[in-house]
mmCIF file of C-alpha atoms in Angstrom:
data_model
loop_
_atom_site.group_PDB
_atom_site.id
_atom_site.type_symbol
_atom_site.label_atom_id
_atom_site.label_comp_id
_atom_site.label_asym_id
_atom_site.label_seq_id
_atom_site.Cartn_x
_atom_site.Cartn_y
_atom_site.Cartn_z
ATOM 1 C CA MET A 5 -4.012 24.553 44.978
ATOM 2 C CA ASN A 6 -5.194 21.658 47.360
ATOM 3 C CA ARG A 7 -3.422 18.460 48.003
ATOM 4 C CA LEU A 8 -5.564 16.327 45.789
ATOM 5 C CA GLU A 9 -4.584 18.497 42.701
ATOM 6 C CA LYS A 10 -0.654 18.211 43.480
ATOM 7 C CA ALA A 11 -0.913 14.317 44.016
ATOM 8 C CA MET A 12 0.674 12.139 41.621
ATOM 9 C CA VAL A 13 -1.663 9.594 40.085
ATOM 10 C CA PRO A 14 -1.195 6.930 37.382
ATOM 11 C CA ARG A 15 -2.553 7.650 34.163
ATOM 12 C CA ARG A 16 -3.805 5.033 31.554
ATOM 13 C CA SER A 17 -1.668 5.916 28.448
ATOM 14 C CA LEU A 18 -1.941 4.370 25.229
ATOM 15 C CA ARG A 19 1.110 2.464 23.540
ATOM 16 C CA ILE A 20 1.632 2.106 20.064
ATOM 17 C CA ASP A 21 4.702 -0.337 18.902
ATOM 18 C CA LEU A 22 5.526 -0.757 15.202
ATOM 19 C CA THR A 23 7.957 -3.760 14.794
ATOM 20 C CA PRO A 24 9.071 -4.865 11.252
ATOM 21 C CA ARG A 25 8.224 -8.130 10.217
ATOM 22 C CA GLU A 26 10.079 -11.151 8.962
ATOM 23 C CA LEU A 27 9.768 -10.138 5.417
ATOM 24 C CA PRO A 28 12.286 -7.840 3.861
ATOM 25 C CA PHE A 29 11.247 -4.505 2.864
ATOM 26 C CA GLY A 30 12.590 -4.858 -0.749
ATOM 27 C CA VAL A 31 10.093 -7.464 -1.246
ATOM 28 C CA ILE A 32 7.275 -5.564 0.318
ATOM 29 C CA GLY A 33 8.016 -2.616 -1.672
ATOM 30 C CA GLY A 34 8.451 -4.241 -4.986
ATOM 31 C CA THR A 35 5.041 -6.278 -4.404
ATOM 32 C CA GLY A 36 3.536 -2.593 -3.574
ATOM 33 C CA ALA A 37 5.067 -1.023 -6.610
ATOM 34 C CA ALA A 38 3.753 -3.990 -8.903
ATOM 35 C CA LEU A 39 0.270 -3.428 -7.623
ATOM 36 C CA SER A 40 0.299 0.418 -8.101
ATOM 37 C CA LEU A 41 1.406 -0.779 -11.594
ATOM 38 C CA TRP A 42 -0.964 -3.651 -12.066
ATOM 39 C CA SER A 43 -3.976 -1.690 -11.254
ATOM 40 C CA ASP A 44 -3.166 1.835 -12.838
ATOM 41 C CA VAL A 45 -2.959 3.402 -9.356
ATOM 42 C CA HIS A 46 -0.778 6.518 -8.351
ATOM 43 C CA PRO A 47 2.205 4.589 -5.862
ATOM 44 C CA ALA A 48 1.556 7.709 -3.709
ATOM 45 C CA ALA A 49 -1.696 5.764 -2.867
ATOM 46 C CA VAL A 50 0.052 2.423 -2.394
ATOM 47 C CA VAL A 51 2.950 3.564 -0.445
ATOM 48 C CA PRO A 52 0.751 3.783 3.179
ATOM 49 C CA LEU A 53 -0.743 0.099 2.424
ATOM 50 C CA ALA A 54 3.016 -1.092 1.683
ATOM 51 C CA PHE A 55 4.024 0.364 5.127
ATOM 52 C CA VAL A 56 1.165 -1.027 6.812
ATOM 53 C CA ALA A 57 1.754 -4.482 5.468
ATOM 54 C CA SER A 58 5.918 -4.290 6.304
ATOM 55 C CA VAL A 59 5.069 -3.187 9.954
ATOM 56 C CA ARG A 60 3.055 -4.956 13.082
ATOM 57 C CA VAL A 61 1.423 -2.328 14.409
ATOM 58 C CA THR A 62 0.152 -3.116 18.477
ATOM 59 C CA ILE A 63 -1.775 -0.812 20.135
ATOM 60 C CA ARG A 64 -2.630 -1.423 23.812
ATOM 61 C CA LEU A 65 -3.645 0.423 27.056
ATOM 62 C CA VAL A 66 -1.025 0.356 29.841
#
């Protein structure tokens, strides 16, 4: 190996932060369940949407 292959260089990376929102999870879960019952959709289809609604997703390059 030459010296350039051994050198430590900073690399850009992707940072994903998940922080809970201010609303309680019970309220968001209840509204997700009500949405699934109201629209006649299987609850497993609504769970990912409720999760995305309950957390704040921040994506950035560092």
